[in-house]
Amino acid sequence: MTWHLPTSVDDVVRTRAERPEAPIVAGGTFLGILVRQGLVEADEWISLQRVTELTRMHSAGDLSVGAMVTHRRLELDDTVRTIWPGVAAAFKAVASPRVRNRATMGGVLADADYASDPPSMLVASNAVAEIASVRGTRRVPVEDLIIGHYSTSMEEDELITRVVVPRPTGAAVYRKLRTRSQEDRPASSVAAVVHGETVRVVVGAVSDRPYHFADVCSQWRPGDLDSAREIGEEYASRIDYIDDNRGSAAYRRHVVGVEVRRALMAVAR
Amino acid sequence: MTQRADQTRPGDGPARAYDGPGASSAVRGINPRITAQISYSIDSTIPGEWHLRIIRSAIPAGRVTGFQTALLDDDVIFLTADDVSDLNTFGCQIADQVVLTREPKFVGDAIAAVVAPTARDARVAASLVEVDYEAVPSVFGEMDAIAPGAQLVHAKHYTSESDSAYFDMRPQDGTNVCHRFRIRTPALQGRDEPEVVPHLDDPDDALADAFADADVIVDEVFHTPAAAHVPMEPHATNAQWVDGRLEVTTGTQTPFNMRQDLAHIFGLAAEDVRVVVPFMGGAFGAKTFIRTEAITALAARKAGRPVRCVLDRDEVFNEVTRHPSTVRIKLGAKRDGTFVAKRIWAYVNTGAYADCGPGVAQKMGYAGVGPYRFDHVAVDSYCIYTNLPPGGAFRGYGAMQSIWAAERVVDMMADKLGIDAVELRRQNLLHEGDTFCTGEVMHDARFEELLDDAAAAVGWEKDGDRRGKGVVVILKGMQTPSKAEARIELLPDGRYEVQAATADIGQGAGEMLTRLAAEYLKVEVDQVVVCAPDTDRVPYDTRTTSSRSTHMMSRALADAARDLQVHGTIGHGYVSNDGGLDPDTGQGIASSHWHQGSASAELEVDDETGIISLSTLYACSYAGKVINKHGAELQNEGSMILGLGTALFEELQYTEGQMTNPNLSDYNIASALDVASIRHRVMEVPGGEVHGLGETAVPPVPPAIGNAVATFGYDVRDLPMTPERVLAARLGDTFQSPTGEDPQ
Ligand SMILES: Cc1cc2nc3c(=O)[nH]c(=O)nc-3n(C[C@H](O)[C@H](O)[C@H](O)COP(=O)(O)OP(=O)(O)OC[C@H]3O[C@@H](n4cnc5c(N)ncnc54)[C@H](O)[C@@H]3O)c2cc1C
């Protein structure tokens, strides 16, 4: 088994282009399980651990989070907690400190697991991912990055380098619904972020990818319980739900209505 | 045959000071579990050994018609049912198993095996074998399996000569019932009852007159699912043949049963089998009786070299499970609250093989009677074959399943009568000198103190507002009959060696033996060493199960210490607890001493999502005299944590008999974040006897939570109490079950 340990983004993208079969390893929390289960096998691996530029985080203006910034850092950083409390809350909701100490921003977006916490909040916050390859760099809204079950709009050889989250102008609320252990992944993941007069509500973990319905959100009357309830019901009815160990499709449809309503009432407070 | 390799293994070489799990608290400074100084079964190796992979059935019932092995390397050894023709069948209570089968009875049944020089080679080889099958109809739910015309999982019923078959079996010919156990209190005995296996809605009960004096009757059905033990360490076995003797190093709670069963399978004398048991990284019942040992021994015989077998996590899930069950309880009381009669029907889904299911059915039967007085009790427990993975010993051993039902029914009765639920219990509790339904007289009964303690923990006020509160009190039996022997030897260096077969599963058996021996010999703990269980070196013990070891071994050790004082260098101690129940009347001695416990819960239910938030989960277990306070508390907490997972989310799911969540992502166990509400107590009394408490706090937890949940109008009958089951229990919403089918 060979480990490549590039030290710069340029190095990484070149190594990727030369070795398309070699998986990128960030925190390894997701890949580690796949390897143990025999679902991923490779002779060569590319580790991002030495790429210090990917661990940078800036918060003057917008929040710029390097792909190797851990969940734990986002959860605990004072500036993030003060200015982007919704982001801090969504990353804090993940698993346990053991996992959050390793898991990274790049990893959670690239694995595109439907049952993750951060994506709904990142979409609700209008976050944009920066993606690099030997062909150059491009910017993709997180909303367009995760397109289905474990699938993204990235090319095989592309690398997420950082994620930019605009400075919020209103309140943000993250609601994780756990139906089993408190360390479990979400059965539903609802993020609501207020931008000026409007709200972006995003529902994750109940279907193949996070869902946002701008036309429904545009009907919002801040602080109005009926409005919140109607939006909740409309979200509940529009999504095509999955059935898994965390809840049936019918249960999820029911709780999405409740959770969206609660999130809307909470951001209006 | 290979030579015995030079190696260090537990039991070989000089005795050592006890340095195992738990040694932290008293004997040593640092927990050796954390410093990786403990050698577990999975760490034991024999130089030159090859590796075994089991090839498992992909169908739940049928016949193997052929194997395609053309892709296997020449050096790979391939074993099938043809290799077991000279071996005897086995099974701890019913001899219904073969080491490799041609007729698989569950998805995961062992049908072949490969042995290769490395673990990786063996894994690759196993994936290259293709299997042809002919499927036959299968049956998965216990109630489906007793329906008229159900497919028979085994064409005929068998018996077992094993020590573990400690009562007569009552197989029901022509059905999937491999054992039927009954309790009949005196006035209900000697009736001419038909031998039919009643279905839940059979209206006709020959014993209905037992309820003649009851003003109010509650009659309800409950269900519990299969669950996984999840020991951190998987099953791991090393086997070798040395001059015609079989030597097995393995993680087992049953070293002497193992020796006997292996000897029987291979046609050897018991002395020609040696079983060595290193520390185990948990077991919870999963490491009882034959698991990976017989197939590994067979492979070592065929390979002519030592062989090692370590199961993958999904195999551990499928190896043995907790019995799914359906329990119907009928409770009758007078208007003033006096209990009159109780009727229990327990349907125990033992899967493809009986294992210890008959014993579990028996315990499920009497634990559901509870610590209460009745004029009449009648119990019918059925141990039922299906095409699911076998059910086996599991912390709580059948008691959890029937106590879930029985203690929920007491609260339902309290509601119906308009009597405070704690007072209703108090009014009917068994006291010192009262007679249990088995005819045995209760001694050292502490139920009232336990009940009061649990009620106080959630601020229960008589006839006060009890919304969100639940209180439960239980009894649970200990393995009876059983035997324990211990030896203490004075070593040339002046220290004392304890030789006992109690296995250290992580519960701190080694520390318990060290402390007790030091106390009885009146020496310091560092004067005592404990040798690991090795059937060549330690005397007989029934097994390390049913929370019996501290209670039984403490007395055997005391006896050995007395004997040593008389004889100088070697002291031998022996105790037995006699008893057992008649399978047709349930009369006799169910348990030579009773595990007694209580629990309470205080919680909220989110009425829109069904999510339960616990503010207090409390349990109190009667310990009599505590030997190691820290260890006892850990046992109590561990039991509660298991009870919590059982109550709220643990459930194995199957689709067409195939387990769909055999991993720790799809199957959740309680985590550190789930246990913040837990408080507990280990109850001691001056001059009390030593009581086991390894499981006492498992069974009361689910009904304590269930009773509290029910105060909000959510009458949940099926475990676990997932949020959607909670909502469905009140709103009647029929959410489909999560993926897969309910095994019901
Ligand atoms: C026990 C446990 C519990 C969990 N519970 C939760 C939970 O409650 N909520 C939740 O949201 N998540 C949960 N997770 C998932 C966890 O958050 C993800 O595993 C984690 O975010 C992945 O990050 P990583 O850095 O470890 O990724 P890795 O495992 O290193 O990589 C994941 C994938 O992303 C690719 N990748 C990584 N970085 C990049 C990059 N910069 N550019 C392109 N591709 C990249 C890798 O090649 C791989 O395919 C849990 C995980 C575990 C192990």
JSON list of N, CA, C and O in Angstrom, two decimals, chain B residues 630-673:
[
{"chain": "B", "resi": 630, "resn": "HIS", "atom": "N", "xyz": [-17.18, -0.77, 43.32]},
{"chain": "B", "resi": 630, "resn": "HIS", "atom": "CA", "xyz": [-17.02, -0.16, 42.00]},
{"chain": "B", "resi": 630, "resn": "HIS", "atom": "C", "xyz": [-17.48, -1.12, 40.91]},
{"chain": "B", "resi": 630, "resn": "HIS", "atom": "O", "xyz": [-18.23, -0.76, 40.01]},
{"chain": "B", "resi": 631, "resn": "GLY", "atom": "N", "xyz": [-17.05, -2.38, 41.04]},
{"chain": "B", "resi": 631, "resn": "GLY", "atom": "CA", "xyz": [-17.44, -3.38, 40.05]},
{"chain": "B", "resi": 631, "resn": "GLY", "atom": "C", "xyz": [-18.95, -3.59, 40.03]},
{"chain": "B", "resi": 631, "resn": "GLY", "atom": "O", "xyz": [-19.56, -3.70, 38.96]},
{"chain": "B", "resi": 632, "resn": "ALA", "atom": "N", "xyz": [-19.54, -3.61, 41.21]},
{"chain": "B", "resi": 632, "resn": "ALA", "atom": "CA", "xyz": [-21.00, -3.82, 41.28]},
{"chain": "B", "resi": 632, "resn": "ALA", "atom": "C", "xyz": [-21.73, -2.66, 40.62]},
{"chain": "B", "resi": 632, "resn": "ALA", "atom": "O", "xyz": [-22.71, -2.85, 39.90]},
{"chain": "B", "resi": 633, "resn": "GLU", "atom": "N", "xyz": [-21.23, -1.46, 40.84]},
{"chain": "B", "resi": 633, "resn": "GLU", "atom": "CA", "xyz": [-21.88, -0.30, 40.23]},
{"chain": "B", "resi": 633, "resn": "GLU", "atom": "C", "xyz": [-21.76, -0.33, 38.72]},
{"chain": "B", "resi": 633, "resn": "GLU", "atom": "O", "xyz": [-22.70, 0.00, 38.00]},
{"chain": "B", "resi": 634, "resn": "LEU", "atom": "N", "xyz": [-20.59, -0.75, 38.25]},
{"chain": "B", "resi": 634, "resn": "LEU", "atom": "CA", "xyz": [-20.42, -0.84, 36.80]},
{"chain": "B", "resi": 634, "resn": "LEU", "atom": "C", "xyz": [-21.39, -1.85, 36.20]},
{"chain": "B", "resi": 634, "resn": "LEU", "atom": "O", "xyz": [-21.95, -1.64, 35.13]},
{"chain": "B", "resi": 635, "resn": "GLN", "atom": "N", "xyz": [-21.58, -2.97, 36.90]},
{"chain": "B", "resi": 635, "resn": "GLN", "atom": "CA", "xyz": [-22.52, -3.97, 36.41]},
{"chain": "B", "resi": 635, "resn": "GLN", "atom": "C", "xyz": [-23.94, -3.40, 36.34]},
{"chain": "B", "resi": 635, "resn": "GLN", "atom": "O", "xyz": [-24.68, -3.62, 35.39]},
{"chain": "B", "resi": 636, "resn": "ASN", "atom": "N", "xyz": [-24.30, -2.68, 37.37]},
{"chain": "B", "resi": 636, "resn": "ASN", "atom": "CA", "xyz": [-25.63, -2.09, 37.42]},
{"chain": "B", "resi": 636, "resn": "ASN", "atom": "C", "xyz": [-25.83, -1.08, 36.30]},
{"chain": "B", "resi": 636, "resn": "ASN", "atom": "O", "xyz": [-26.84, -1.08, 35.59]},
{"chain": "B", "resi": 637, "resn": "GLU", "atom": "N", "xyz": [-24.83, -0.23, 36.11]},
{"chain": "B", "resi": 637, "resn": "GLU", "atom": "CA", "xyz": [-24.92, 0.77, 35.05]},
{"chain": "B", "resi": 637, "resn": "GLU", "atom": "C", "xyz": [-24.96, 0.10, 33.68]},
{"chain": "B", "resi": 637, "resn": "GLU", "atom": "O", "xyz": [-25.74, 0.49, 32.81]},
{"chain": "B", "resi": 638, "resn": "GLY", "atom": "N", "xyz": [-24.09, -0.90, 33.51]},
{"chain": "B", "resi": 638, "resn": "GLY", "atom": "CA", "xyz": [-24.06, -1.59, 32.22]},
{"chain": "B", "resi": 638, "resn": "GLY", "atom": "C", "xyz": [-25.41, -2.22, 31.91]},
{"chain": "B", "resi": 638, "resn": "GLY", "atom": "O", "xyz": [-25.89, -2.15, 30.77]},
{"chain": "B", "resi": 639, "resn": "SER", "atom": "N", "xyz": [-26.02, -2.80, 32.90]},
{"chain": "B", "resi": 639, "resn": "SER", "atom": "CA", "xyz": [-27.34, -3.40, 32.70]},
{"chain": "B", "resi": 639, "resn": "SER", "atom": "C", "xyz": [-28.36, -2.34, 32.29]},
{"chain": "B", "resi": 639, "resn": "SER", "atom": "O", "xyz": [-29.18, -2.55, 31.40]},
{"chain": "B", "resi": 640, "resn": "MET", "atom": "N", "xyz": [-28.30, -1.20, 32.94]},
{"chain": "B", "resi": 640, "resn": "MET", "atom": "CA", "xyz": [-29.26, -0.13, 32.63]},
{"chain": "B", "resi": 640, "resn": "MET", "atom": "C", "xyz": [-29.05, 0.40, 31.22]},
{"chain": "B", "resi": 640, "resn": "MET", "atom": "O", "xyz": [-30.01, 0.72, 30.51]},
{"chain": "B", "resi": 641, "resn": "ILE", "atom": "N", "xyz": [-27.79, 0.50, 30.82]},
{"chain": "B", "resi": 641, "resn": "ILE", "atom": "CA", "xyz": [-27.50, 1.02, 29.48]},
{"chain": "B", "resi": 641, "resn": "ILE", "atom": "C", "xyz": [-28.05, 0.06, 28.43]},
{"chain": "B", "resi": 641, "resn": "ILE", "atom": "O", "xyz": [-28.67, 0.47, 27.45]},
{"chain": "B", "resi": 642, "resn": "LEU", "atom": "N", "xyz": [-27.87, -1.24, 28.69]},
{"chain": "B", "resi": 642, "resn": "LEU", "atom": "CA", "xyz": [-28.46, -2.22, 27.77]},
{"chain": "B", "resi": 642, "resn": "LEU", "atom": "C", "xyz": [-29.99, -2.11, 27.79]},
{"chain": "B", "resi": 642, "resn": "LEU", "atom": "O", "xyz": [-30.64, -2.14, 26.74]},
{"chain": "B", "resi": 643, "resn": "GLY", "atom": "N", "xyz": [-30.54, -1.95, 28.98]},
{"chain": "B", "resi": 643, "resn": "GLY", "atom": "CA", "xyz": [-32.00, -1.83, 29.09]},
{"chain": "B", "resi": 643, "resn": "GLY", "atom": "C", "xyz": [-32.52, -0.61, 28.35]},
{"chain": "B", "resi": 643, "resn": "GLY", "atom": "O", "xyz": [-33.58, -0.64, 27.72]},
{"chain": "B", "resi": 644, "resn": "LEU", "atom": "N", "xyz": [-31.74, 0.46, 28.40]},
{"chain": "B", "resi": 644, "resn": "LEU", "atom": "CA", "xyz": [-32.14, 1.70, 27.72]},
{"chain": "B", "resi": 644, "resn": "LEU", "atom": "C", "xyz": [-32.17, 1.50, 26.20]},
{"chain": "B", "resi": 644, "resn": "LEU", "atom": "O", "xyz": [-33.13, 1.88, 25.53]},
{"chain": "B", "resi": 645, "resn": "GLY", "atom": "N", "xyz": [-31.11, 0.88, 25.67]},
{"chain": "B", "resi": 645, "resn": "GLY", "atom": "CA", "xyz": [-31.09, 0.61, 24.22]},
{"chain": "B", "resi": 645, "resn": "GLY", "atom": "C", "xyz": [-32.23, -0.31, 23.83]},
{"chain": "B", "resi": 645, "resn": "GLY", "atom": "O", "xyz": [-32.90, -0.11, 22.82]},
{"chain": "B", "resi": 646, "resn": "THR", "atom": "N", "xyz": [-32.47, -1.32, 24.66]},
{"chain": "B", "resi": 646, "resn": "THR", "atom": "CA", "xyz": [-33.57, -2.25, 24.42]},
{"chain": "B", "resi": 646, "resn": "THR", "atom": "C", "xyz": [-34.91, -1.52, 24.40]},
{"chain": "B", "resi": 646, "resn": "THR", "atom": "O", "xyz": [-35.77, -1.78, 23.58]},
{"chain": "B", "resi": 647, "resn": "ALA", "atom": "N", "xyz": [-35.05, -0.59, 25.32]},
{"chain": "B", "resi": 647, "resn": "ALA", "atom": "CA", "xyz": [-36.32, 0.13, 25.44]},
{"chain": "B", "resi": 647, "resn": "ALA", "atom": "C", "xyz": [-36.55, 1.04, 24.24]},
{"chain": "B", "resi": 647, "resn": "ALA", "atom": "O", "xyz": [-37.66, 1.13, 23.73]},
{"chain": "B", "resi": 648, "resn": "LEU", "atom": "N", "xyz": [-35.49, 1.72, 23.81]},
{"chain": "B", "resi": 648, "resn": "LEU", "atom": "CA", "xyz": [-35.71, 2.82, 22.86]},
{"chain": "B", "resi": 648, "resn": "LEU", "atom": "C", "xyz": [-35.35, 2.51, 21.41]},
{"chain": "B", "resi": 648, "resn": "LEU", "atom": "O", "xyz": [-35.98, 3.05, 20.52]},
{"chain": "B", "resi": 649, "resn": "PHE", "atom": "N", "xyz": [-34.32, 1.70, 21.16]},
{"chain": "B", "resi": 649, "resn": "PHE", "atom": "CA", "xyz": [-34.00, 1.56, 19.74]},
{"chain": "B", "resi": 649, "resn": "PHE", "atom": "C", "xyz": [-33.37, 0.26, 19.27]},
{"chain": "B", "resi": 649, "resn": "PHE", "atom": "O", "xyz": [-33.20, 0.08, 18.07]},
{"chain": "B", "resi": 650, "resn": "GLU", "atom": "N", "xyz": [-32.98, -0.64, 20.13]},
{"chain": "B", "resi": 650, "resn": "GLU", "atom": "CA", "xyz": [-32.29, -1.83, 19.62]},
{"chain": "B", "resi": 650, "resn": "GLU", "atom": "C", "xyz": [-33.26, -2.83, 19.01]},
{"chain": "B", "resi": 650, "resn": "GLU", "atom": "O", "xyz": [-34.19, -3.29, 19.67]},
{"chain": "B", "resi": 651, "resn": "GLU", "atom": "N", "xyz": [-33.01, -3.18, 17.77]},
{"chain": "B", "resi": 651, "resn": "GLU", "atom": "CA", "xyz": [-33.89, -4.11, 17.07]},
{"chain": "B", "resi": 651, "resn": "GLU", "atom": "C", "xyz": [-33.18, -4.65, 15.83]},
{"chain": "B", "resi": 651, "resn": "GLU", "atom": "O", "xyz": [-32.78, -3.87, 14.96]},
{"chain": "B", "resi": 652, "resn": "LEU", "atom": "N", "xyz": [-33.04, -5.96, 15.75]},
{"chain": "B", "resi": 652, "resn": "LEU", "atom": "CA", "xyz": [-32.51, -6.55, 14.51]},
{"chain": "B", "resi": 652, "resn": "LEU", "atom": "C", "xyz": [-33.65, -6.65, 13.53]},
{"chain": "B", "resi": 652, "resn": "LEU", "atom": "O", "xyz": [-34.77, -7.05, 13.88]},
{"chain": "B", "resi": 653, "resn": "GLN", "atom": "N", "xyz": [-33.35, -6.28, 12.29]},
{"chain": "B", "resi": 653, "resn": "GLN", "atom": "CA", "xyz": [-34.39, -6.31, 11.26]},
{"chain": "B", "resi": 653, "resn": "GLN", "atom": "C", "xyz": [-34.02, -7.31, 10.19]},
{"chain": "B", "resi": 653, "resn": "GLN", "atom": "O", "xyz": [-32.84, -7.53, 9.90]},
{"chain": "B", "resi": 654, "resn": "TYR", "atom": "N", "xyz": [-35.04, -7.91, 9.62]},
{"chain": "B", "resi": 654, "resn": "TYR", "atom": "CA", "xyz": [-34.84, -8.96, 8.62]},
{"chain": "B", "resi": 654, "resn": "TYR", "atom": "C", "xyz": [-35.73, -8.71, 7.41]},
{"chain": "B", "resi": 654, "resn": "TYR", "atom": "O", "xyz": [-36.86, -8.23, 7.57]},
{"chain": "B", "resi": 655, "resn": "THR", "atom": "N", "xyz": [-35.23, -9.06, 6.24]},
{"chain": "B", "resi": 655, "resn": "THR", "atom": "CA", "xyz": [-36.06, -9.13, 5.05]},
{"chain": "B", "resi": 655, "resn": "THR", "atom": "C", "xyz": [-35.93, -10.55, 4.52]},
{"chain": "B", "resi": 655, "resn": "THR", "atom": "O", "xyz": [-34.81, -10.98, 4.22]},
{"chain": "B", "resi": 656, "resn": "GLU", "atom": "N", "xyz": [-37.00, -11.25, 4.44]},
{"chain": "B", "resi": 656, "resn": "GLU", "atom": "CA", "xyz": [-36.98, -12.66, 4.02]},
{"chain": "B", "resi": 656, "resn": "GLU", "atom": "C", "xyz": [-35.91, -13.44, 4.79]},
{"chain": "B", "resi": 656, "resn": "GLU", "atom": "O", "xyz": [-35.15, -14.22, 4.20]},
{"chain": "B", "resi": 657, "resn": "GLY", "atom": "N", "xyz": [-35.82, -13.20, 6.06]},
{"chain": "B", "resi": 657, "resn": "GLY", "atom": "CA", "xyz": [-34.89, -13.95, 6.89]},
{"chain": "B", "resi": 657, "resn": "GLY", "atom": "C", "xyz": [-33.46, -13.44, 6.85]},
{"chain": "B", "resi": 657, "resn": "GLY", "atom": "O", "xyz": [-32.61, -13.90, 7.61]},
{"chain": "B", "resi": 658, "resn": "GLN", "atom": "N", "xyz": [-33.18, -12.50, 6.00]},
{"chain": "B", "resi": 658, "resn": "GLN", "atom": "CA", "xyz": [-31.82, -11.95, 5.92]},
{"chain": "B", "resi": 658, "resn": "GLN", "atom": "C", "xyz": [-31.73, -10.71, 6.79]},
{"chain": "B", "resi": 658, "resn": "GLN", "atom": "O", "xyz": [-32.51, -9.77, 6.65]},
{"chain": "B", "resi": 659, "resn": "MET", "atom": "N", "xyz": [-30.76, -10.71, 7.71]},
{"chain": "B", "resi": 659, "resn": "MET", "atom": "CA", "xyz": [-30.61, -9.57, 8.60]},
{"chain": "B", "resi": 659, "resn": "MET", "atom": "C", "xyz": [-30.18, -8.36, 7.77]},
{"chain": "B", "resi": 659, "resn": "MET", "atom": "O", "xyz": [-29.26, -8.46, 6.97]},
{"chain": "B", "resi": 660, "resn": "THR", "atom": "N", "xyz": [-30.87, -7.23, 7.96]},
{"chain": "B", "resi": 660, "resn": "THR", "atom": "CA", "xyz": [-30.57, -6.06, 7.14]},
{"chain": "B", "resi": 660, "resn": "THR", "atom": "C", "xyz": [-29.76, -5.00, 7.88]},
{"chain": "B", "resi": 660, "resn": "THR", "atom": "O", "xyz": [-29.36, -4.02, 7.28]},
{"chain": "B", "resi": 661, "resn": "ASN", "atom": "N", "xyz": [-29.53, -5.19, 9.17]},
{"chain": "B", "resi": 661, "resn": "ASN", "atom": "CA", "xyz": [-28.75, -4.17, 9.89]},
{"chain": "B", "resi": 661, "resn": "ASN", "atom": "C", "xyz": [-27.64, -4.77, 10.77]},
{"chain": "B", "resi": 661, "resn": "ASN", "atom": "O", "xyz": [-27.48, -4.37, 11.92]},
{"chain": "B", "resi": 662, "resn": "PRO", "atom": "N", "xyz": [-26.83, -5.69, 10.21]},
{"chain": "B", "resi": 662, "resn": "PRO", "atom": "CA", "xyz": [-25.80, -6.33, 11.04]},
{"chain": "B", "resi": 662, "resn": "PRO", "atom": "C", "xyz": [-24.52, -5.50, 11.13]},
{"chain": "B", "resi": 662, "resn": "PRO", "atom": "O", "xyz": [-23.42, -6.01, 10.90]},
{"chain": "B", "resi": 663, "resn": "ASN", "atom": "N", "xyz": [-24.63, -4.24, 11.46]},
{"chain": "B", "resi": 663, "resn": "ASN", "atom": "CA", "xyz": [-23.45, -3.40, 11.65]},
{"chain": "B", "resi": 663, "resn": "ASN", "atom": "C", "xyz": [-23.85, -2.26, 12.57]},
{"chain": "B", "resi": 663, "resn": "ASN", "atom": "O", "xyz": [-25.04, -2.01, 12.79]},
{"chain": "B", "resi": 664, "resn": "LEU", "atom": "N", "xyz": [-22.84, -1.55, 13.10]},
{"chain": "B", "resi": 664, "resn": "LEU", "atom": "CA", "xyz": [-23.13, -0.57, 14.14]},
{"chain": "B", "resi": 664, "resn": "LEU", "atom": "C", "xyz": [-23.54, 0.80, 13.61]},
{"chain": "B", "resi": 664, "resn": "LEU", "atom": "O", "xyz": [-23.73, 1.73, 14.39]},
{"chain": "B", "resi": 665, "resn": "SER", "atom": "N", "xyz": [-23.69, 0.90, 12.29]},
{"chain": "B", "resi": 665, "resn": "SER", "atom": "CA", "xyz": [-24.27, 2.11, 11.76]},
{"chain": "B", "resi": 665, "resn": "SER", "atom": "C", "xyz": [-25.78, 1.93, 11.65]},
{"chain": "B", "resi": 665, "resn": "SER", "atom": "O", "xyz": [-26.57, 2.80, 12.02]},
{"chain": "B", "resi": 666, "resn": "ASP", "atom": "N", "xyz": [-26.18, 0.76, 11.16]},
{"chain": "B", "resi": 666, "resn": "ASP", "atom": "CA", "xyz": [-27.61, 0.50, 10.98]},
{"chain": "B", "resi": 666, "resn": "ASP", "atom": "C", "xyz": [-28.27, -0.04, 12.26]},
{"chain": "B", "resi": 666, "resn": "ASP", "atom": "O", "xyz": [-29.49, -0.01, 12.39]},
{"chain": "B", "resi": 667, "resn": "TYR", "atom": "N", "xyz": [-27.46, -0.58, 13.17]},
{"chain": "B", "resi": 667, "resn": "TYR", "atom": "CA", "xyz": [-27.98, -1.05, 14.46]},
{"chain": "B", "resi": 667, "resn": "TYR", "atom": "C", "xyz": [-27.34, -0.18, 15.52]},
{"chain": "B", "resi": 667, "resn": "TYR", "atom": "O", "xyz": [-26.12, -0.18, 15.67]},
{"chain": "B", "resi": 668, "resn": "ASN", "atom": "N", "xyz": [-28.13, 0.61, 16.23]},
{"chain": "B", "resi": 668, "resn": "ASN", "atom": "CA", "xyz": [-27.57, 1.49, 17.26]},
{"chain": "B", "resi": 668, "resn": "ASN", "atom": "C", "xyz": [-27.58, 0.82, 18.62]},
{"chain": "B", "resi": 668, "resn": "ASN", "atom": "O", "xyz": [-28.54, 0.13, 18.96]},
{"chain": "B", "resi": 669, "resn": "ILE", "atom": "N", "xyz": [-26.51, 1.03, 19.37]},
{"chain": "B", "resi": 669, "resn": "ILE", "atom": "CA", "xyz": [-26.56, 0.73, 20.80]},
{"chain": "B", "resi": 669, "resn": "ILE", "atom": "C", "xyz": [-26.43, 2.06, 21.54]},
{"chain": "B", "resi": 669, "resn": "ILE", "atom": "O", "xyz": [-26.04, 3.06, 20.95]},
{"chain": "B", "resi": 670, "resn": "ALA", "atom": "N", "xyz": [-26.77, 2.06, 22.81]},
{"chain": "B", "resi": 670, "resn": "ALA", "atom": "CA", "xyz": [-26.72, 3.31, 23.55]},
{"chain": "B", "resi": 670, "resn": "ALA", "atom": "C", "xyz": [-25.27, 3.81, 23.63]},
{"chain": "B", "resi": 670, "resn": "ALA", "atom": "O", "xyz": [-24.34, 3.03, 23.81]},
{"chain": "B", "resi": 671, "resn": "SER", "atom": "N", "xyz": [-25.10, 5.09, 23.50]},
{"chain": "B", "resi": 671, "resn": "SER", "atom": "CA", "xyz": [-23.77, 5.69, 23.54]},
{"chain": "B", "resi": 671, "resn": "SER", "atom": "C", "xyz": [-23.62, 6.52, 24.81]},
{"chain": "B", "resi": 671, "resn": "SER", "atom": "O", "xyz": [-24.59, 6.71, 25.55]},
{"chain": "B", "resi": 672, "resn": "ALA", "atom": "N", "xyz": [-22.42, 7.05, 25.00]},
{"chain": "B", "resi": 672, "resn": "ALA", "atom": "CA", "xyz": [-22.18, 7.89, 26.19]},
{"chain": "B", "resi": 672, "resn": "ALA", "atom": "C", "xyz": [-23.15, 9.06, 26.23]},
{"chain": "B", "resi": 672, "resn": "ALA", "atom": "O", "xyz": [-23.54, 9.51, 27.30]},
{"chain": "B", "resi": 673, "resn": "LEU", "atom": "N", "xyz": [-23.57, 9.54, 25.07]},
{"chain": "B", "resi": 673, "resn": "LEU", "atom": "CA", "xyz": [-24.46, 10.70, 25.05]},
{"chain": "B", "resi": 673, "resn": "LEU", "atom": "C", "xyz": [-25.89, 10.35, 25.47]},
{"chain": "B", "resi": 673, "resn": "LEU", "atom": "O", "xyz": [-26.70, 11.24, 25.69]}
]
